Amino acid sequence: MTAPFWAAARERHLVRPVCDDCSRSFFTPQLICPHCLGEKWSYQTSTGRGIVYSSTVVHRSPSPALPAPYELAIVEMDEGWQLLTNIVTTGNEPTPIGARVEVTFVDIDENWTFPAFHTIDTEEPR
């Protein structure tokens, strides 16, 4: 069910499920739309822009494969869905709530590319 999401990320496109019945976006992919219980949805391209809903800097990694510190955030996307992700422009402090961010992609290895986000100037056109 998530293979199309990861394939799109590998091609540097951010996609999200959109319900065919109510046209609302949601994430994570589910069997039915969490808004209207519609059973048909498809992946559609996201603008890749949103705002930081919540964020924290993790200083103690749960695994040696994930070096700390790193910033973990919930991003509220412009299409009305949320994504748990990383902010890659982090310093020692979390990115402020409400900051505008845009997707970027981090190659983990030859098979995996993860969507992450970086802050953008609020004066940039949407």
CSV table of N, CA and C in Angstrom, one decimal:
chain,number,residue,atom,x,y,z
A,1,MET,N,0.8,-1.2,0.0
A,1,MET,CA,0.0,0.0,0.0
A,1,MET,C,0.9,1.3,0.0
A,2,THR,N,2.1,1.2,0.6
A,2,THR,CA,2.9,2.4,0.6
A,2,THR,C,4.0,2.4,-0.5
A,3,ALA,N,4.1,1.3,-1.3
A,3,ALA,CA,5.1,1.3,-2.3
A,3,ALA,C,5.0,2.5,-3.3
A,4,PRO,N,3.9,2.9,-3.7
A,4,PRO,CA,3.8,4.1,-4.6
A,4,PRO,C,4.4,5.4,-3.9
A,5,PHE,N,4.2,5.5,-2.6
A,5,PHE,CA,4.8,6.7,-1.9
A,5,PHE,C,6.3,6.6,-2.0
A,6,TRP,N,6.9,5.5,-1.7
A,6,TRP,CA,8.3,5.4,-1.7
A,6,TRP,C,8.9,5.5,-3.1
A,7,ALA,N,8.2,4.9,-4.1
A,7,ALA,CA,8.7,5.0,-5.5
A,7,ALA,C,8.7,6.5,-5.9
A,8,ALA,N,7.6,7.3,-5.5
A,8,ALA,CA,7.6,8.7,-5.9
A,8,ALA,C,8.7,9.4,-5.2
A,9,ALA,N,9.0,9.1,-3.9
A,9,ALA,CA,10.1,9.8,-3.2
A,9,ALA,C,11.4,9.5,-3.8
A,10,ARG,N,11.6,8.3,-4.3
A,10,ARG,CA,12.8,8.0,-5.0
A,10,ARG,C,13.0,8.8,-6.3
A,11,GLU,N,11.9,9.2,-6.9
A,11,GLU,CA,11.9,10.1,-8.0
A,11,GLU,C,11.8,11.6,-7.6
A,12,ARG,N,11.9,11.8,-6.3
A,12,ARG,CA,11.9,13.2,-5.8
A,12,ARG,C,10.5,13.9,-6.0
A,13,HIS,N,9.5,13.2,-5.8
A,13,HIS,CA,8.1,13.7,-5.8
A,13,HIS,C,7.4,13.3,-4.5
A,14,LEU,N,6.7,14.3,-3.9
A,14,LEU,CA,6.0,14.0,-2.7
A,14,LEU,C,4.5,13.8,-3.0
A,15,VAL,N,4.0,12.6,-2.6
A,15,VAL,CA,2.6,12.3,-2.9
A,15,VAL,C,1.9,12.0,-1.6
A,16,ARG,N,0.5,12.1,-1.7
A,16,ARG,CA,-0.3,11.7,-0.5
A,16,ARG,C,-1.6,11.1,-1.0
A,17,PRO,N,-2.3,10.3,-0.2
A,17,PRO,CA,-3.6,9.8,-0.6
A,17,PRO,C,-4.6,10.9,-0.6
A,18,VAL,N,-5.5,10.8,-1.6
A,18,VAL,CA,-6.6,11.7,-1.7
A,18,VAL,C,-7.8,10.9,-2.0
A,19,CYS,N,-8.9,11.1,-1.2
A,19,CYS,CA,-10.1,10.4,-1.4
A,19,CYS,C,-10.8,10.7,-2.7
A,20,ASP,N,-11.3,9.7,-3.4
A,20,ASP,CA,-12.1,10.0,-4.6
A,20,ASP,C,-13.5,10.5,-4.3
A,21,ASP,N,-14.0,10.2,-3.1
A,21,ASP,CA,-15.3,10.7,-2.8
A,21,ASP,C,-15.4,12.1,-2.2
A,22,CYS,N,-14.6,12.4,-1.2
A,22,CYS,CA,-14.6,13.7,-0.5
A,22,CYS,C,-13.5,14.6,-0.9
A,23,SER,N,-12.5,14.2,-1.7
A,23,SER,CA,-11.4,14.9,-2.2
A,23,SER,C,-10.5,15.4,-1.1
A,24,ARG,N,-10.5,14.8,0.1
A,24,ARG,CA,-9.6,15.3,1.2
A,24,ARG,C,-8.4,14.4,1.2
A,25,SER,N,-7.3,15.1,1.6
A,25,SER,CA,-6.0,14.4,1.7
A,25,SER,C,-5.9,13.8,3.1
A,26,PHE,N,-5.1,12.7,3.2
A,26,PHE,CA,-4.8,12.1,4.5
A,26,PHE,C,-3.5,11.3,4.4
A,27,PHE,N,-3.0,11.0,5.6
A,27,PHE,CA,-1.7,10.3,5.6
A,27,PHE,C,-1.7,9.7,7.0
A,28,THR,N,-1.5,8.5,7.1
A,28,THR,CA,-0.8,7.5,6.3
A,28,THR,C,-1.9,6.8,5.4
A,29,PRO,N,-1.4,6.1,4.4
A,29,PRO,CA,-2.4,5.4,3.5
A,29,PRO,C,-3.2,4.3,4.4
A,30,GLN,N,-4.5,4.3,4.1
A,30,GLN,CA,-5.4,3.4,4.8
A,30,GLN,C,-6.4,2.8,3.9
A,31,LEU,N,-7.0,1.7,4.3
A,31,LEU,CA,-8.0,1.1,3.4
A,31,LEU,C,-9.2,1.9,3.1
A,32,ILE,N,-9.6,2.8,4.0
A,32,ILE,CA,-10.7,3.7,3.8
A,32,ILE,C,-10.3,5.1,4.2
A,33,CYS,N,-11.0,6.1,3.6
A,33,CYS,CA,-10.7,7.5,4.0
A,33,CYS,C,-11.2,7.7,5.4
A,34,PRO,N,-10.3,8.3,6.2
A,34,PRO,CA,-10.6,8.6,7.6
A,34,PRO,C,-11.7,9.7,7.8
A,35,HIS,N,-11.9,10.4,6.7
A,35,HIS,CA,-12.9,11.6,6.8
A,35,HIS,C,-14.3,11.1,6.4
A,36,CYS,N,-14.5,10.3,5.3
A,36,CYS,CA,-15.8,10.0,4.9
A,36,CYS,C,-16.1,8.5,4.8
A,37,LEU,N,-15.0,7.7,5.1
A,37,LEU,CA,-15.1,6.3,5.0
A,37,LEU,C,-15.2,5.7,3.6
A,38,GLY,N,-14.9,6.6,2.6
A,38,GLY,CA,-14.8,6.2,1.2
A,38,GLY,C,-13.8,5.1,1.0
A,39,GLU,N,-14.0,4.2,0.1
A,39,GLU,CA,-13.1,3.1,-0.1
A,39,GLU,C,-12.1,3.3,-1.3
A,40,LYS,N,-12.3,4.4,-2.0
A,40,LYS,CA,-11.5,4.6,-3.2
A,40,LYS,C,-10.7,5.9,-3.0
A,41,TRP,N,-9.4,5.7,-3.2
A,41,TRP,CA,-8.5,6.9,-3.1
A,41,TRP,C,-7.3,6.6,-4.0
A,42,SER,N,-6.6,7.7,-4.3
A,42,SER,CA,-5.4,7.5,-5.2
A,42,SER,C,-4.3,8.5,-4.7
A,43,TYR,N,-3.1,8.2,-5.0
A,43,TYR,CA,-2.0,9.1,-4.7
A,43,TYR,C,-2.0,10.3,-5.7
A,44,GLN,N,-1.8,11.5,-5.1
A,44,GLN,CA,-1.7,12.7,-5.9
A,44,GLN,C,-0.5,13.5,-5.5
A,45,THR,N,0.0,14.2,-6.4
A,45,THR,CA,1.2,15.0,-6.0
A,45,THR,C,0.9,16.1,-5.0
A,46,SER,N,1.8,16.4,-4.1
A,46,SER,CA,1.7,17.4,-3.1
A,46,SER,C,2.4,18.6,-3.6
A,47,THR,N,2.1,19.8,-3.1
A,47,THR,CA,2.9,21.0,-3.3
A,47,THR,C,4.2,20.9,-2.7
A,48,GLY,N,4.3,20.1,-1.6
A,48,GLY,CA,5.6,19.9,-0.9
A,48,GLY,C,5.9,21.1,0.0
A,49,ARG,N,4.8,21.9,0.3
A,49,ARG,CA,5.0,23.0,1.2
A,49,ARG,C,4.0,22.9,2.4
A,50,GLY,N,4.4,23.5,3.5
A,50,GLY,CA,3.6,23.5,4.7
A,50,GLY,C,4.2,24.3,5.8
A,51,ILE,N,3.6,24.1,7.0
A,51,ILE,CA,4.1,24.8,8.2
A,51,ILE,C,4.5,23.7,9.3
A,52,VAL,N,5.4,24.1,10.1
A,52,VAL,CA,5.7,23.2,11.2
A,52,VAL,C,4.6,23.3,12.3
A,53,TYR,N,4.0,22.1,12.6
A,53,TYR,CA,3.0,22.0,13.6
A,53,TYR,C,3.6,21.8,14.9
A,54,SER,N,4.7,20.9,14.9
A,54,SER,CA,5.4,20.6,16.2
A,54,SER,C,6.8,20.1,15.8
A,55,SER,N,7.7,20.4,16.7
A,55,SER,CA,9.1,19.9,16.4
A,55,SER,C,9.9,19.8,17.7
A,56,THR,N,10.9,18.9,17.6
A,56,THR,CA,11.9,18.8,18.7
A,56,THR,C,13.2,18.3,18.1
A,57,VAL,N,14.3,18.6,18.8
A,57,VAL,CA,15.6,18.1,18.4
A,57,VAL,C,15.9,16.9,19.3
A,58,VAL,N,16.2,15.8,18.6
A,58,VAL,CA,16.5,14.5,19.3
A,58,VAL,C,18.0,14.5,19.5
A,59,HIS,N,18.5,14.4,20.7
A,59,HIS,CA,19.9,14.4,21.1
A,59,HIS,C,20.4,13.0,21.3
A,60,ARG,N,19.5,12.0,21.6
A,60,ARG,CA,20.0,10.7,21.9
A,60,ARG,C,19.2,9.7,20.9
A,61,SER,N,20.0,9.2,20.0
A,61,SER,CA,19.4,8.4,18.9
A,61,SER,C,19.0,7.0,19.4
A,62,PRO,N,17.9,6.5,18.9
A,62,PRO,CA,17.4,5.2,19.3
A,62,PRO,C,18.3,4.1,18.6
A,63,SER,N,19.1,4.5,17.6
A,63,SER,CA,19.9,3.5,16.9
A,63,SER,C,21.2,4.1,16.4
A,64,PRO,N,22.3,3.4,16.4
A,64,PRO,CA,23.5,3.9,15.8
A,64,PRO,C,23.4,4.3,14.3
A,65,ALA,N,22.4,3.7,13.6
A,65,ALA,CA,22.2,4.0,12.2
A,65,ALA,C,21.6,5.3,12.0
A,66,LEU,N,21.1,6.0,13.1
A,66,LEU,CA,20.5,7.3,13.0
A,66,LEU,C,21.3,8.3,13.9
A,67,PRO,N,22.2,8.9,13.3
A,67,PRO,CA,23.1,9.8,14.1
A,67,PRO,C,22.3,11.0,14.7
A,68,ALA,N,22.6,11.3,15.9
A,68,ALA,CA,22.0,12.5,16.6
A,68,ALA,C,23.0,13.6,16.6
A,69,PRO,N,22.6,14.8,16.7
A,69,PRO,CA,21.2,15.3,16.9
A,69,PRO,C,20.5,15.4,15.5
A,70,TYR,N,19.2,15.2,15.5
A,70,TYR,CA,18.4,15.5,14.4
A,70,TYR,C,17.0,16.0,14.8
A,71,GLU,N,16.4,16.7,13.9
A,71,GLU,CA,15.1,17.3,14.2
A,71,GLU,C,13.9,16.5,13.7
A,72,LEU,N,13.0,16.2,14.5
A,72,LEU,CA,11.8,15.4,14.2
A,72,LEU,C,10.7,16.4,14.3
A,73,ALA,N,9.8,16.4,13.3
A,73,ALA,CA,8.7,17.4,13.2
A,73,ALA,C,7.4,16.8,12.6
A,74,ILE,N,6.3,17.4,13.0
A,74,ILE,CA,5.1,17.2,12.3
A,74,ILE,C,4.9,18.4,11.4
A,75,VAL,N,4.7,18.2,10.1
A,75,VAL,CA,4.5,19.3,9.2
A,75,VAL,C,3.0,19.2,8.7
A,76,GLU,N,2.3,20.3,8.8
A,76,GLU,CA,0.9,20.4,8.3
A,76,GLU,C,1.1,20.9,6.9
A,77,MET,N,0.8,20.0,6.0
A,77,MET,CA,0.9,20.4,4.6
A,77,MET,C,-0.2,21.3,4.1
A,78,ASP,N,0.1,22.1,3.0
A,78,ASP,CA,-0.8,23.0,2.5
A,78,ASP,C,-2.2,22.4,2.1
A,79,GLU,N,-2.1,21.1,1.7
A,79,GLU,CA,-3.3,20.4,1.3
A,79,GLU,C,-4.2,19.8,2.4
A,80,GLY,N,-3.7,20.1,3.7
A,80,GLY,CA,-4.5,19.7,4.9
A,80,GLY,C,-4.2,18.3,5.4
A,81,TRP,N,-3.0,17.8,5.1
A,81,TRP,CA,-2.6,16.5,5.7
A,81,TRP,C,-1.3,16.7,6.5
A,82,GLN,N,-1.0,15.8,7.4
A,82,GLN,CA,0.2,16.0,8.2
A,82,GLN,C,1.2,14.8,8.0
A,83,LEU,N,2.5,15.2,8.1
A,83,LEU,CA,3.5,14.2,7.9
A,83,LEU,C,4.5,14.3,9.0
A,84,LEU,N,4.9,13.1,9.6
A,84,LEU,CA,6.0,13.1,10.6
A,84,LEU,C,7.2,12.9,9.8
A,85,THR,N,8.2,13.8,10.0
A,85,THR,CA,9.4,13.9,9.1
A,85,THR,C,10.5,14.6,9.8
A,86,ASN,N,11.6,14.8,9.1
A,86,ASN,CA,12.8,15.5,9.6
A,86,ASN,C,12.9,16.9,9.0
A,87,ILE,N,13.4,17.8,9.8
A,87,ILE,CA,13.8,19.1,9.3
A,87,ILE,C,15.3,19.1,9.2
A,88,VAL,N,15.8,19.3,8.0
A,88,VAL,CA,17.3,19.2,7.8
A,88,VAL,C,18.0,20.5,7.9
A,89,THR,N,17.4,21.6,8.2
A,89,THR,CA,18.0,22.9,8.4
A,89,THR,C,18.1,23.2,9.9
A,90,THR,N,18.1,22.2,10.7
A,90,THR,CA,18.1,22.4,12.1
A,90,THR,C,19.4,22.9,12.7
A,91,GLY,N,19.3,23.6,13.8
A,91,GLY,CA,20.5,23.9,14.6
A,91,GLY,C,20.4,23.2,15.9
A,92,ASN,N,20.7,23.9,17.0
A,92,ASN,CA,20.5,23.3,18.3
A,92,ASN,C,19.1,23.5,18.9
A,93,GLU,N,18.3,24.3,18.2
A,93,GLU,CA,17.0,24.6,18.7
A,93,GLU,C,16.0,24.1,17.7
A,94,PRO,N,14.8,23.6,18.1
A,94,PRO,CA,13.8,23.2,17.1
A,94,PRO,C,13.3,24.4,16.2
A,95,THR,N,12.9,24.1,15.0
A,95,THR,CA,12.4,25.1,14.1
A,95,THR,C,11.1,25.6,14.8
A,96,PRO,N,10.9,26.9,14.8
A,96,PRO,CA,9.7,27.5,15.4
A,96,PRO,C,8.4,26.9,14.8
A,97,ILE,N,7.4,26.7,15.6
A,97,ILE,CA,6.1,26.3,15.2
A,97,ILE,C,5.5,27.4,14.3
A,98,GLY,N,4.9,27.0,13.2
A,98,GLY,CA,4.4,28.0,12.2
A,98,GLY,C,5.4,28.4,11.1
A,99,ALA,N,6.6,27.9,11.2
A,99,ALA,CA,7.6,28.2,10.2
A,99,ALA,C,7.2,27.6,8.9
A,100,ARG,N,7.4,28.2,7.8
A,100,ARG,CA,7.2,27.7,6.5
A,100,ARG,C,8.3,26.7,6.1
A,101,VAL,N,8.0,25.6,5.6
A,101,VAL,CA,8.9,24.6,5.1
A,101,VAL,C,8.6,24.0,3.8
A,102,GLU,N,9.6,23.4,3.1
A,102,GLU,CA,9.4,22.9,1.8
A,102,GLU,C,10.1,21.5,1.8
A,103,VAL,N,9.6,20.6,1.0
A,103,VAL,CA,10.2,19.3,0.9
A,103,VAL,C,11.5,19.3,0.2
A,104,THR,N,12.4,18.4,0.7
A,104,THR,CA,13.7,18.1,0.0
A,104,THR,C,13.8,16.6,0.2
A,105,PHE,N,14.7,16.0,-0.5
A,105,PHE,CA,14.8,14.5,-0.4
A,105,PHE,C,16.2,14.1,0.0
A,106,VAL,N,16.3,13.1,0.9
A,106,VAL,CA,17.6,12.6,1.4
A,106,VAL,C,17.7,11.2,1.0
A,107,ASP,N,18.8,10.9,0.2
A,107,ASP,CA,19.1,9.6,-0.2
A,107,ASP,C,19.7,8.8,0.9
A,108,ILE,N,19.1,7.8,1.4
A,108,ILE,CA,19.6,6.9,2.5
A,108,ILE,C,20.6,5.9,1.9
A,109,ASP,N,20.2,5.3,0.8
A,109,ASP,CA,21.1,4.4,0.1
A,109,ASP,C,20.6,4.2,-1.3
A,110,GLU,N,21.0,3.3,-2.1
A,110,GLU,CA,20.6,3.1,-3.5
A,110,GLU,C,19.1,2.7,-3.6
A,111,ASN,N,18.5,2.3,-2.5
A,111,ASN,CA,17.1,1.9,-2.6
A,111,ASN,C,16.1,2.8,-1.9
A,112,TRP,N,16.6,3.6,-1.0
A,112,TRP,CA,15.7,4.4,-0.1
A,112,TRP,C,16.0,5.9,-0.2
A,113,THR,N,14.9,6.7,-0.5
A,113,THR,CA,15.0,8.1,-0.4
A,113,THR,C,13.9,8.6,0.5
A,114,PHE,N,14.2,9.4,1.4
A,114,PHE,CA,13.2,9.9,2.4
A,114,PHE,C,12.9,11.4,2.1
A,115,PRO,N,11.6,11.7,2.2
A,115,PRO,CA,11.2,13.2,2.2
A,115,PRO,C,11.6,13.8,3.5
A,116,ALA,N,12.2,14.9,3.5
A,116,ALA,CA,12.6,15.7,4.6
A,116,ALA,C,12.2,17.2,4.3
A,117,PHE,N,12.4,18.1,5.2
A,117,PHE,CA,12.0,19.5,4.9
A,117,PHE,C,13.1,20.4,5.3
A,118,HIS,N,13.1,21.6,4.7
A,118,HIS,CA,13.9,22.7,5.1
A,118,HIS,C,13.1,24.0,5.1
A,119,THR,N,13.5,24.9,5.9
A,119,THR,CA,12.8,26.1,6.1
A,119,THR,C,12.9,27.0,4.8
A,120,ILE,N,11.9,27.8,4.6
A,120,ILE,CA,11.8,28.7,3.5
A,120,ILE,C,11.5,30.1,3.9
A,121,ASP,N,11.9,31.1,3.2
A,121,ASP,CA,11.5,32.4,3.4
A,121,ASP,C,10.0,32.6,3.3
A,122,THR,N,9.4,33.2,4.3
A,122,THR,CA,7.9,33.4,4.2
A,122,THR,C,7.5,34.4,3.2
A,123,GLU,N,8.4,35.1,2.6
A,123,GLU,CA,8.1,36.0,1.5
A,123,GLU,C,8.1,35.4,0.1
A,124,GLU,N,8.5,34.1,0.1
A,124,GLU,CA,8.5,33.4,-1.2
A,124,GLU,C,7.1,33.2,-1.7
A,125,PRO,N,6.8,33.3,-3.0
A,125,PRO,CA,5.4,33.0,-3.5
A,125,PRO,C,5.1,31.5,-3.3
A,126,ARG,N,3.8,31.3,-3.0
A,126,ARG,CA,3.4,29.9,-2.8
A,126,ARG,C,3.1,29.2,-4.0
